[in-house]
Amino acid sequence: MSRPEQVRSWWRGMPDADRFRAYTRITLQISAVAAVVGLALAIPRPVPIATVVVVGLVVTVLLEVQPGMSRHGRFRPLIPVGIVLLALGWAGSAIVVRTGDGQAARDAVLLCLVCGWAAALTVLPFVRYRWWWMLAIAVATAVVCGTDWASRAQVFAIVLGTGGIMVLTMVLTVRCVRLVDDLDRARGLEARLRVADERLRFARDLHDVVGRAFSAVAVKSELSATLARSGAVEKAATEMDEVKALAVDSMDQLRSLVRGYRGIDLAQEVAGARSLLSAIGCELVVEGDPARLPERLHEMAAWVTREGTTNIVRHSAATRAVLAFGTSAITLRNNGVHGRPNPLSGLRGLAERAHTVGAELSTDCTDDEFLLEIRWETA
């Protein structure tokens, strides 16, 4: 697989929440780089250009490591470093404004504004009392860069207005990212609840069917023991015969329940898989016609669909899955895998079911893609 294909596969395999976060972060970083390039073209002098480039790098790094924009915490110590660099850049520019003259002072005014805006974009949205900090930066910049009350008022309005818009934009962006995270967790929880609900349904049916019979067996066994102790051997034997009949009947009911649970419909399983995967943000594409499979394989194919879908929900962050029905094989392929499924999972039971109908199960995991295949011999 070529490098561009690997990148595309990695991007498509990311969970929706992580992809939205990465898209937002990269967009802001590209905007910061574009601003640096624009400022460098506007002030083609070495010292201002170097300062702007450093500020641009600080902005890019801070956007990468801020808690609201990234899940990775190992680079969080860079945040204080970035804040110190922005503060030093603003302070150094302020000193030049107050002590320098001519072009150097004018360049320093612009650099003061740039440092203030950088802080508004990458620092203030993630701290408490952000609006008070924004007001303080606007006042300090106005005092340093203005020469009279009119110019100070103008600088104050520019810094507070543009900086306030940046802070508000970033606050809303971070809230959108958190909202997407909440939705992603809710979809995952819904998918797990559907699986759990199916198991609870079977457990409830098992309790209802078998519980009454077990209670009857316990009562009749106790009665038989009492009769035997009192010397009524024939009556005790009669009761034990009834216990045996109850046990046999309970086993028949249990087998009927299991057969009913196993007797699943292929079309319903495909529809259920599409609904379940859609709930976690995964698109299911069905290739081929399930109805054209041999009759003896329908139940096994339904189990492939059910167990394969369950494994996708549990062991991956898939965004796309392909279920293909062929003349000699059924395949279920998905992206976004976290590793091979546990061999003690439902795949072992699925392999046993496939063996009973003369088919073989195989799995393969390459890059971020997992393949489940059931293959059988054709006549």
GROMACS .gro file of C-alpha atoms in nm:
model
  379
    1MET     CA    1   0.000   0.000   0.000
    2SER     CA    2   0.142   0.338  -0.103
    3ARG     CA    3   0.190   0.624   0.142
    4PRO     CA    4  -0.110   0.830   0.015
    5GLU     CA    5  -0.331   0.520   0.038
    6GLN     CA    6  -0.210   0.456   0.393
    7VAL     CA    7  -0.293   0.815   0.487
    8ARG     CA    8  -0.640   0.787   0.334
    9SER     CA    9  -0.697   0.453   0.508
   10TRP     CA   10  -0.582   0.602   0.840
   11TRP     CA   11  -0.810   0.903   0.796
   12ARG     CA   12  -1.115   0.694   0.702
   13GLY     CA   13  -1.048   0.455   0.990
   14MET     CA   14  -1.050   0.729   1.253
   15PRO     CA   15  -1.361   0.758   1.472
   16ASP     CA   16  -1.589   1.045   1.374
   17ALA     CA   17  -1.507   1.243   1.689
   18ASP     CA   18  -1.131   1.216   1.637
   19ARG     CA   19  -1.165   1.304   1.269
   20PHE     CA   20  -1.371   1.614   1.350
   21ARG     CA   21  -1.116   1.720   1.613
   22ALA     CA   22  -0.825   1.668   1.373
   23TYR     CA   23  -1.005   1.853   1.092
   24THR     CA   24  -1.077   2.149   1.321
   25ARG     CA   25  -0.724   2.160   1.457
   26ILE     CA   26  -0.558   2.134   1.115
   27THR     CA   27  -0.785   2.405   0.973
   28LEU     CA   28  -0.687   2.646   1.251
   29GLN     CA   29  -0.320   2.562   1.207
   30ILE     CA   30  -0.336   2.624   0.833
   31SER     CA   31  -0.502   2.959   0.903
   32ALA     CA   32  -0.220   3.047   1.144
   33VAL     CA   33   0.044   2.956   0.883
   34ALA     CA   34  -0.138   3.167   0.623
   35ALA     CA   35  -0.140   3.462   0.865
   36VAL     CA   36   0.234   3.422   0.925
   37VAL     CA   37   0.302   3.423   0.553
   38GLY     CA   38   0.088   3.734   0.507
   39LEU     CA   39   0.264   3.922   0.785
   40ALA     CA   40   0.605   3.816   0.656
   41LEU     CA   41   0.520   3.964   0.319
   42ALA     CA   42   0.390   4.283   0.482
   43ILE     CA   43   0.702   4.345   0.691
   44PRO     CA   44   1.000   4.213   0.492
   45ARG     CA   45   1.261   4.281   0.764
   46PRO     CA   46   1.462   4.008   0.937
   47VAL     CA   47   1.381   4.068   1.305
   48PRO     CA   48   1.002   4.114   1.267
   49ILE     CA   49   0.985   3.817   1.029
   50ALA     CA   50   1.175   3.595   1.275
   51THR     CA   51   0.946   3.703   1.560
   52VAL     CA   52   0.633   3.639   1.355
   53VAL     CA   53   0.760   3.295   1.252
   54VAL     CA   54   0.829   3.203   1.616
   55VAL     CA   55   0.483   3.324   1.719
   56GLY     CA   56   0.332   3.120   1.434
   57LEU     CA   57   0.514   2.807   1.549
   58VAL     CA   58   0.399   2.865   1.907
   59VAL     CA   59   0.038   2.903   1.788
   60THR     CA   60   0.061   2.583   1.582
   61VAL     CA   61   0.204   2.384   1.872
   62LEU     CA   62  -0.044   2.519   2.127
   63LEU     CA   63  -0.336   2.433   1.900
   64GLU     CA   64  -0.193   2.080   1.876
   65VAL     CA   65  -0.156   2.017   2.249
   66GLN     CA   66  -0.441   2.206   2.417
   67PRO     CA   67  -0.670   1.966   2.609
   68GLY     CA   68  -0.983   2.069   2.420
   69MET     CA   69  -0.822   2.008   2.079
   70SER     CA   70  -0.626   1.687   2.132
   71ARG     CA   71  -0.662   1.358   2.321
   72HIS     CA   72  -0.286   1.314   2.365
   73GLY     CA   73  -0.149   1.442   2.694
   74ARG     CA   74   0.222   1.368   2.665
   75PHE     CA   75   0.301   1.709   2.513
   76ARG     CA   76   0.095   1.913   2.761
   77PRO     CA   77   0.413   2.048   2.933
   78LEU     CA   78   0.469   2.251   2.615
   79ILE     CA   79   0.170   2.471   2.703
   80PRO     CA   80   0.351   2.673   2.976
   81VAL     CA   81   0.652   2.706   2.745
   82GLY     CA   82   0.431   2.850   2.472
   83ILE     CA   83   0.266   3.093   2.713
   84VAL     CA   84   0.607   3.215   2.835
   85LEU     CA   85   0.729   3.265   2.477
   86LEU     CA   86   0.418   3.470   2.387
   87ALA     CA   87   0.460   3.680   2.703
   88LEU     CA   88   0.829   3.740   2.627
   89GLY     CA   89   0.746   3.831   2.269
   90TRP     CA   90   0.485   4.083   2.382
   91ALA     CA   91   0.712   4.227   2.652
   92GLY     CA   92   1.009   4.258   2.415
   93SER     CA   93   0.797   4.430   2.153
   94ALA     CA   94   0.654   4.665   2.419
   95ILE     CA   95   1.006   4.765   2.524
   96VAL     CA   96   1.097   4.842   2.163
   97VAL     CA   97   0.779   5.048   2.123
   98ARG     CA   98   0.863   5.262   2.427
   99THR     CA   99   1.237   5.297   2.361
  100GLY     CA  100   1.272   5.277   1.985
  101ASP     CA  101   1.160   5.509   1.708
  102GLY     CA  102   1.082   5.510   1.339
  103GLN     CA  103   1.025   5.181   1.156
  104ALA     CA  104   1.142   4.965   1.448
  105ALA     CA  105   0.875   5.110   1.677
  106ARG     CA  106   0.605   5.065   1.414
  107ASP     CA  107   0.708   4.702   1.361
  108ALA     CA  108   0.705   4.647   1.737
  109VAL     CA  109   0.347   4.778   1.760
  110LEU     CA  110   0.240   4.519   1.505
  111LEU     CA  111   0.424   4.246   1.693
  112CYS     CA  112   0.249   4.345   2.018
  113LEU     CA  113  -0.083   4.303   1.842
  114VAL     CA  114   0.022   3.969   1.695
  115CYS     CA  115   0.127   3.831   2.035
  116GLY     CA  116  -0.199   3.947   2.191
  117TRP     CA  117  -0.404   3.787   1.915
  118ALA     CA  118  -0.202   3.465   1.943
  119ALA     CA  119  -0.282   3.448   2.314
  120ALA     CA  120  -0.649   3.513   2.241
  121LEU     CA  121  -0.657   3.223   1.997
  122THR     CA  122  -0.452   2.958   2.176
  123VAL     CA  123  -0.445   3.038   2.550
  124LEU     CA  124  -0.739   3.240   2.674
  125PRO     CA  125  -1.018   3.004   2.550
  126PHE     CA  126  -0.877   2.729   2.773
  127VAL     CA  127  -0.836   2.922   3.102
  128ARG     CA  128  -1.071   3.064   3.365
  129TYR     CA  129  -1.163   3.434   3.359
  130ARG     CA  130  -1.078   3.445   2.989
  131TRP     CA  131  -1.269   3.765   2.927
  132TRP     CA  132  -1.091   3.950   3.210
  133TRP     CA  133  -0.759   3.834   3.069
  134MET     CA  134  -0.866   3.959   2.724
  135LEU     CA  135  -0.958   4.296   2.872
  136ALA     CA  136  -0.622   4.315   3.052
  137ILE     CA  137  -0.430   4.238   2.732
  138ALA     CA  138  -0.627   4.501   2.541
  139VAL     CA  139  -0.565   4.767   2.808
  140ALA     CA  140  -0.193   4.686   2.836
  141THR     CA  141  -0.145   4.690   2.459
  142ALA     CA  142  -0.333   5.018   2.428
  143VAL     CA  143  -0.122   5.181   2.702
  144VAL     CA  144   0.204   5.061   2.548
  145CYS     CA  145   0.130   5.121   2.180
  146GLY     CA  146  -0.079   5.438   2.195
  147THR     CA  147   0.074   5.786   2.199
  148ASP     CA  148  -0.236   5.976   2.305
  149TRP     CA  149  -0.586   5.900   2.429
  150ALA     CA  150  -0.729   5.878   2.078
  151SER     CA  151  -0.468   5.632   1.952
  152ARG     CA  152  -0.491   5.431   2.274
  153ALA     CA  153  -0.868   5.404   2.235
  154GLN     CA  154  -0.821   5.290   1.877
  155VAL     CA  155  -0.566   5.021   1.973
  156PHE     CA  156  -0.787   4.908   2.263
  157ALA     CA  157  -1.088   4.868   2.032
  158ILE     CA  158  -0.885   4.677   1.772
  159VAL     CA  159  -0.728   4.437   2.021
  160LEU     CA  160  -1.046   4.382   2.223
  161GLY     CA  161  -1.269   4.346   1.916
  162THR     CA  162  -1.053   4.108   1.712
  163GLY     CA  163  -0.924   3.923   2.016
  164GLY     CA  164  -1.275   3.884   2.158
  165ILE     CA  165  -1.392   3.735   1.828
  166MET     CA  166  -1.101   3.489   1.837
  167VAL     CA  167  -1.175   3.386   2.195
  168LEU     CA  168  -1.545   3.341   2.122
  169THR     CA  169  -1.470   3.141   1.807
  170MET     CA  170  -1.236   2.908   1.992
  171VAL     CA  171  -1.474   2.862   2.286
  172LEU     CA  172  -1.755   2.764   2.049
  173THR     CA  173  -1.519   2.537   1.855
  174VAL     CA  174  -1.412   2.353   2.171
  175ARG     CA  175  -1.775   2.312   2.275
  176CYS     CA  176  -1.858   2.166   1.932
  177VAL     CA  177  -1.571   1.920   1.970
  178ARG     CA  178  -1.699   1.815   2.313
  179LEU     CA  179  -2.051   1.780   2.175
  180VAL     CA  180  -1.925   1.549   1.900
  181ASP     CA  181  -1.740   1.347   2.166
  182ASP     CA  182  -2.062   1.312   2.366
  183LEU     CA  183  -2.255   1.201   2.058
  184ASP     CA  184  -1.986   0.946   1.973
  185ARG     CA  185  -1.996   0.801   2.325
  186ALA     CA  186  -2.377   0.792   2.312
  187ARG     CA  187  -2.374   0.598   1.985
  188GLY     CA  188  -2.126   0.348   2.124
  189LEU     CA  189  -2.338   0.306   2.436
  190GLU     CA  190  -2.650   0.253   2.224
  191ALA     CA  191  -2.477  -0.020   2.025
  192ARG     CA  192  -2.358  -0.198   2.340
  193LEU     CA  193  -2.705  -0.170   2.493
  194ARG     CA  194  -2.859  -0.337   2.189
  195VAL     CA  195  -2.624  -0.632   2.224
  196ALA     CA  196  -2.689  -0.650   2.599
  197ASP     CA  197  -3.066  -0.627   2.543
  198GLU     CA  198  -3.058  -0.931   2.315
  199ARG     CA  199  -2.871  -1.130   2.579
  200LEU     CA  200  -3.111  -1.021   2.851
  201ARG     CA  201  -3.404  -1.128   2.636
  202PHE     CA  202  -3.263  -1.477   2.603
  203ALA     CA  203  -3.183  -1.494   2.976
  204ARG     CA  204  -3.537  -1.380   3.060
  205ASP     CA  205  -3.690  -1.640   2.829
  206LEU     CA  206  -3.466  -1.909   2.977
  207HIS     CA  207  -3.573  -1.816   3.329
  208ASP     CA  208  -3.941  -1.818   3.238
  209VAL     CA  209  -3.928  -2.155   3.061
  210VAL     CA  210  -3.704  -2.347   3.299
  211GLY     CA  211  -3.775  -2.180   3.634
  212ARG     CA  212  -4.123  -2.324   3.677
  213ALA     CA  213  -4.006  -2.676   3.588
  214PHE     CA  214  -3.717  -2.658   3.835
  215SER     CA  215  -3.954  -2.545   4.110
  216ALA     CA  216  -4.183  -2.841   4.038
  217VAL     CA  217  -3.886  -3.082   4.039
  218ALA     CA  218  -3.774  -2.949   4.378
  219VAL     CA  219  -4.122  -2.985   4.532
  220LYS     CA  220  -4.182  -3.338   4.397
  221SER     CA  221  -3.832  -3.450   4.498
  222GLU     CA  222  -3.898  -3.331   4.853
  223LEU     CA  223  -4.236  -3.510   4.853
  224SER     CA  224  -4.076  -3.830   4.723
  225ALA     CA  225  -3.812  -3.819   4.997
  226THR     CA  226  -4.083  -3.770   5.262
  227LEU     CA  227  -4.285  -4.064   5.125
  228ALA     CA  228  -3.978  -4.286   5.116
  229ARG     CA  229  -3.895  -4.208   5.478
  230SER     CA  230  -4.255  -4.289   5.581
  231GLY     CA  231  -4.241  -4.627   5.406
  232ALA     CA  232  -4.470  -4.540   5.110
  233VAL     CA  233  -4.218  -4.673   4.859
  234GLU     CA  234  -4.461  -4.715   4.569
  235LYS     CA  235  -4.593  -4.361   4.603
  236ALA     CA  236  -4.236  -4.234   4.631
  237ALA     CA  237  -4.143  -4.423   4.313
  238THR     CA  238  -4.445  -4.271   4.138
  239GLU     CA  239  -4.337  -3.922   4.240
  240MET     CA  240  -3.982  -3.992   4.118
  241ASP     CA  241  -4.120  -4.105   3.783
  242GLU     CA  242  -4.300  -3.773   3.761
  243VAL     CA  243  -3.975  -3.594   3.851
  244LYS     CA  244  -3.804  -3.780   3.568
  245ALA     CA  245  -4.084  -3.682   3.328
  246LEU     CA  246  -4.055  -3.319   3.439
  247ALA     CA  247  -3.679  -3.327   3.384
  248VAL     CA  248  -3.721  -3.472   3.034
  249ASP     CA  249  -3.993  -3.219   2.954
  250SER     CA  250  -3.772  -2.936   3.082
  251MET     CA  251  -3.488  -3.051   2.860
  252ASP     CA  252  -3.722  -3.056   2.561
  253GLN     CA  253  -3.841  -2.705   2.642
  254LEU     CA  254  -3.481  -2.589   2.682
  255ARG     CA  255  -3.386  -2.735   2.344
  256SER     CA  256  -3.690  -2.570   2.185
  257LEU     CA  257  -3.589  -2.238   2.336
  258VAL     CA  258  -3.233  -2.268   2.211
  259ARG     CA  259  -3.351  -2.375   1.867
  260GLY     CA  260  -3.582  -2.075   1.859
  261TYR     CA  261  -3.296  -1.850   1.960
  262ARG     CA  262  -3.068  -2.004   1.702
  263GLY     CA  263  -3.332  -2.009   1.432
  264ILE     CA  264  -3.255  -1.658   1.318
  265ASP     CA  265  -3.359  -1.506   0.989
  266LEU     CA  266  -3.085  -1.393   0.750
  267ALA     CA  267  -3.274  -1.098   0.605
  268GLN     CA  268  -3.360  -0.971   0.954
  269GLU     CA  269  -2.997  -1.008   1.065
  270VAL     CA  270  -2.874  -0.806   0.767
  271ALA     CA  271  -3.127  -0.533   0.840
  272GLY     CA  272  -3.036  -0.540   1.210
  273ALA     CA  273  -2.664  -0.521   1.129
  274ARG     CA  274  -2.721  -0.217   0.909
  275SER     CA  275  -2.921  -0.046   1.184
  276LEU     CA  276  -2.670  -0.134   1.457
  277LEU     CA  277  -2.365  -0.022   1.260
  278SER     CA  278  -2.542   0.295   1.153
  279ALA     CA  279  -2.592   0.375   1.520
  280ILE     CA  280  -2.214   0.382   1.574
  281GLY     CA  281  -2.144   0.580   1.256
  282CYS     CA  282  -2.043   0.286   1.036
  283GLU     CA  283  -2.182   0.243   0.683
  284LEU     CA  284  -2.268  -0.117   0.590
  285VAL     CA  285  -2.254  -0.204   0.220
  286VAL     CA  286  -2.417  -0.536   0.120
  287GLU     CA  287  -2.291  -0.702  -0.197
  288GLY     CA  288  -2.468  -0.998  -0.355
  289ASP     CA  289  -2.811  -1.146  -0.283
  290PRO     CA  290  -2.845  -1.334   0.047
  291ALA     CA  291  -3.150  -1.516  -0.086
  292ARG     CA  292  -2.935  -1.697  -0.345
  293LEU     CA  293  -2.737  -1.883  -0.079
  294PRO     CA  294  -2.809  -2.256  -0.040
  295GLU     CA  295  -3.085  -2.320   0.212
  296ARG     CA  296  -2.856  -2.517   0.445
  297LEU     CA  297  -2.630  -2.211   0.479
  298HIS     CA  298  -2.893  -1.950   0.564
  299GLU     CA  299  -2.876  -1.998   0.940
  300MET     CA  300  -2.496  -2.004   0.939
  301ALA     CA  301  -2.489  -1.688   0.722
  302ALA     CA  302  -2.724  -1.519   0.968
  303TRP     CA  303  -2.484  -1.603   1.251
  304VAL     CA  304  -2.190  -1.472   1.050
  305THR     CA  305  -2.376  -1.145   1.011
  306ARG     CA  306  -2.469  -1.126   1.381
  307GLU     CA  307  -2.132  -1.225   1.528
  308GLY     CA  308  -1.935  -1.026   1.272
  309THR     CA  309  -2.138  -0.716   1.348
  310THR     CA  310  -2.089  -0.767   1.721
  311ASN     CA  311  -1.713  -0.791   1.672
  312ILE     CA  312  -1.712  -0.471   1.468
  313VAL     CA  313  -1.893  -0.289   1.749
  314ARG     CA  314  -1.667  -0.427   2.022
  315HIS     CA  315  -1.324  -0.439   1.861
  316SER     CA  316  -1.309  -0.152   1.613
  317ALA     CA  317  -1.392   0.209   1.540
  318ALA     CA  318  -1.514   0.124   1.191
  319THR     CA  319  -1.665   0.378   0.957
  320ARG     CA  320  -1.726   0.135   0.670
  321ALA     CA  321  -1.804  -0.236   0.647
  322VAL     CA  322  -1.873  -0.456   0.344
  323LEU     CA  323  -2.082  -0.773   0.374
  324ALA     CA  324  -2.048  -0.982   0.058
  325PHE     CA  325  -2.252  -1.293  -0.030
  326GLY     CA  326  -2.083  -1.502  -0.299
  327THR     CA  327  -2.142  -1.843  -0.454
  328SER     CA  328  -1.876  -2.008  -0.238
  329ALA     CA  329  -1.802  -1.762   0.042
  330ILE     CA  330  -1.937  -1.495   0.274
  331THR     CA  331  -1.703  -1.214   0.371
  332LEU     CA  332  -1.736  -0.928   0.616
  333ARG     CA  333  -1.467  -0.663   0.590
  334ASN     CA  334  -1.432  -0.350   0.806
  335ASN     CA  335  -1.180  -0.076   0.873
  336GLY     CA  336  -1.079   0.095   1.197
  337VAL     CA  337  -0.962  -0.218   1.380
  338HIS     CA  338  -0.786  -0.198   1.718
  339GLY     CA  339  -0.622  -0.540   1.678
  340ARG     CA  340  -0.724  -0.899   1.629
  341PRO     CA  341  -1.042  -1.006   1.812
  342ASN     CA  342  -0.996  -1.222   2.121
  343PRO     CA  343  -0.990  -1.589   2.015
  344LEU     CA  344  -1.225  -1.663   2.307
  345SER     CA  345  -1.489  -1.436   2.156
  346GLY     CA  346  -1.786  -1.536   1.942
  347LEU     CA  347  -1.557  -1.624   1.650
  348ARG     CA  348  -1.479  -1.963   1.808
  349GLY     CA  349  -1.847  -2.051   1.830
  350LEU     CA  350  -1.894  -1.923   1.476
  351ALA     CA  351  -1.616  -2.150   1.352
  352GLU     CA  352  -1.791  -2.447   1.514
  353ARG     CA  353  -2.120  -2.359   1.346
  354ALA     CA  354  -1.947  -2.324   1.011
  355HIS     CA  355  -1.786  -2.667   1.054
  356THR     CA  356  -2.125  -2.832   1.109
  357VAL     CA  357  -2.238  -2.727   0.759
  358GLY     CA  358  -1.910  -2.814   0.588
  359ALA     CA  359  -1.766  -2.463   0.579
  360GLU     CA  360  -1.445  -2.312   0.713
  361LEU     CA  361  -1.391  -1.983   0.892
  362SER     CA  362  -1.080  -1.772   0.840
  363THR     CA  363  -0.978  -1.424   0.951
  364ASP     CA  364  -0.715  -1.180   0.833
  365CYS     CA  365  -0.597  -0.846   0.970
  366THR     CA  366  -0.393  -0.608   0.753
  367ASP     CA  367  -0.313  -0.245   0.832
  368ASP     CA  368  -0.638  -0.112   0.980
  369GLU     CA  369  -0.868  -0.363   0.804
  370PHE     CA  370  -1.015  -0.687   0.938
  371LEU     CA  371  -1.157  -0.963   0.719
  372LEU     CA  372  -1.391  -1.240   0.832
  373GLU     CA  373  -1.454  -1.510   0.572
  374ILE     CA  374  -1.667  -1.824   0.563
  375ARG     CA  375  -1.590  -2.048   0.266
  376TRP     CA  376  -1.749  -2.375   0.152
  377GLU     CA  377  -1.713  -2.619  -0.132
  378THR     CA  378  -1.950  -2.583  -0.425
  379ALA     CA  379  -2.097  -2.876  -0.612
   0.00000   0.00000   0.00000
